[in-house]
C-alpha cells in the first residue's frame, strides 16, 4: 500500500485534495458560525450531510482511482495517452530517459556557448544589443 | 365513433409493424452476424465495402458496427442541431423588436424556446458525444467493438422516435400543440394545472420522448462502462487509458445515476397529469419536489455534456501543441472529482426558491469546490500550449476557442454559485449568457474540433480549410457577440424566457441577434464544407495526415487508419472505394499541403 501511494502519486492526488479542503473549510466555518441557530435541528443535519456526503464520496473515489492508476503504473509499462496499443510506441520511461539525455547534452552545449559568449562579451561589450539577448 | 377510429389505427399500426418485421427477416440473414471478434483485433477490422455488410440503406438500418452507429449518431445530432438552430434563429429574429412583431405570438415563441433547449441538450448534445465515443473509444482502447453491439444499435434507434415525440406539437396534427414549459418543465405549469393550455397531449408526448431519449442514453452508458472495463486491450491498463475514454467512462457513470432519476420524475409528472396523483401538487409533494428531482438530474446533466468535450480538447489540443498533455493525471483525477461533486450541487439552481438558508450555504460550498477541478483543467490546457509549437489548424483553433469560452462560462458560473450574487442575477439573461458560453462556446466548439480533427480518419478525405477557418472565426466572434450581450442584458435586469422586453434593452438584443446570424452563416458554411468534402474532398496522402509521428504524438486510431489504408491499397481486387484510395493524384488537388492546414 505504502508503495502504491508514494510521493509522486500523492502529488498527483493533490488536485482532489484541494476541493476536499474547501469542503472541509466550510464544514468548520458552518460549525463555528451558525446565524440560523433558531431553526430546527433537522436542517442542521441536512446542512452538514450535504457537505459530508460529497466529501466522503470524493475521498473514496480518489483513493480507489489512485490505487487503480498508480497500481497499474507499477505493474506494467506506462505509455502516453492513446499510444499503448501502437507498435513501437515509446514508454514514458524511455521518453523521459531520452529527454534527460538530451537535456544533459544541451546543458553541456550551453555551458560551452556561455563560456564563449562571456569571452566575447569582454572584448565586445560596446554592443549591448547582442549581449542583452541572453 | 372515436374508439372505432382508434381501434382501426391500432390494428393498422400492428399490421405495419408485422410487415416491417417480415421485411427485415427476409432481407437479412441475422445469423450471419458475429459481431464480437469478427474482425480479429481493432486493426484490419471492417472498414467500408466490408464483404459481410449488406449494401445500401439496409446496411445502415441493420448495422451493429460501432463505427457505423457512431456515424448514425453523428448524422442524427447534425439534423437535431440544424433544427434547434433554426428554431433559435426564429426566436432571435423575434427579439429584434420589443413587441412580438416578427412571430406575432408569444405562445409560439415559448414553444420554440422549450423545443430549442430540449433539442439541443438531448437530441444534439448527448448524441454528438455518443457519435465520437462509439466511433473512437473501441479504436483507441483496442477493443473489437462495443461490449454489446446490438444494445448499441437499439440505443441509437430509440432516438428517432424520441425526436418525433418531442417535436410532435409542431407537426400539423389537430389538437396537439407544442409544450411551452421550458426545458426545466417546472410544475405546476408542466402539470397542466390552471387555465393555461399545458394540459395538452403535446406536452405528454414531449415528456414521453424525453423519457425515451433517457432510456437510450442509459443503454449507451451501460455499454460504454462495460466496454471500457472489460474490452480494453491488454496493454491499455488504467494508467494507459486515454483522457477521452476517461471522460466517457465518467460521463457514463453520471448518466447511469442521473437519467433513471429523470425518467422516474417524468413518470411521476405524467401520473400527475393523467392520473390525478399529487406528487408535485401543492397539497401533495409540492412544486419544489420537482425542482429537487429535476436538478438532481439537471446539474449532472450539464457535466454529462461538458466532460467528453473536455476529453476531446485534452486529446486533440496537445497534438497541435507539439507536446504531451501537461499534467495528464491531474486531468484524469479532476475529471473523476467533477463526476462525484456534480451530484452535490443541484440546489444552486434553486437559491431563489426560499429553501432553508443553511442548505443553500452547503450547496454554495460544494459549487465553489467543483470549480477547482475545472480550473485545474484549464490551467493544464494553457500550460500545454505555453511555449509549444502551435499549429493553428481548424481543430486547434476550435480547441483554443473552447478554452477561451470555457473560461468566461466558468467564471460567470462561479459568480452565480455565490448566493447573494445569484439572488440578483437569477432568471436573468446573465444565466443564459453563462450557460451558452459553455454549451455553445465550449461544448459545441469541442465537437467541431473533433469533427475536423477526425474528418480524415472517417472519410479518408480533407475538408476545405479556408471554409473551416471562416467557420471558426464567424463562430468565435458570433459566440462572443451574442452571449456577452446576454451577460450585459442580465446585468441590466432583463429577465429570461420572454418574447417581449422593455425598449431600453433593444440595442443589446439586436446585437445578440447580429451575433446569432454570424453563427448561422458559420453553421451553413460548416454543413456545406462537410457535405461537399465528404463527397469530393481531396484524398489524404498518408496514414498520418496530421503528421503526428514527427512529434511522437501519433495515437492508436490513426494507426488503425494507416493499417486500413494499407490493406485497401494492397487489395487490388477491391471495390471502387479502393481504387479511389489508390489513385494518389486526385485532379491535382493540393492534398499534400492540406496536411499543413496552416
Ligand atoms: C464552473 C462551474 C460552474 C458553476 C459554479 C456553475 C454555476 C451555475 C449556477 C449557480 C447556475 C444557476 C443560475 C440561476 O439560475 O440562477 C447555473 C446555471 C446553469 N449552468 Fe452553470 N455552472 C458551472 C458550470 C456549468 C457547466 C460546465 C455547464 C454546462 C455544461 C453549465 C450549464 C448551466 C446551465 C444549462 C444553467 C441554466 C439552467 C437553467 O436554469 O435553465 N454550467 N450554473
Ligand atoms: Cu448547476
Coordinates of C-alpha atoms and ligand atoms in Angstrom, one line a residue, chain B residues 295 298-300 302-303 345-346 348-349 367 434, ligand 2:
Chain B
X295 CA -31.9 19.5 -10.8
X298 CA -30.1 18.5 -14.3
X299 CA -26.8 19.6 -12.8
X300 CA -25.1 16.2 -13.5
X302 CA -24.5 19.7 -17.7
X303 CA -21.4 17.8 -16.7
X345 CA -24.5 21.0 -6.1
X346 CA -28.0 20.7 -7.6
X348 CA -27.6 26.1 -6.7
X349 CA -30.3 26.3 -9.3
X367 CA -20.4 24.6 -6.0
X434 CA -23.3 31.8 -18.6
Ligands
LIG2 CU1 -25.7 23.5 -12.0

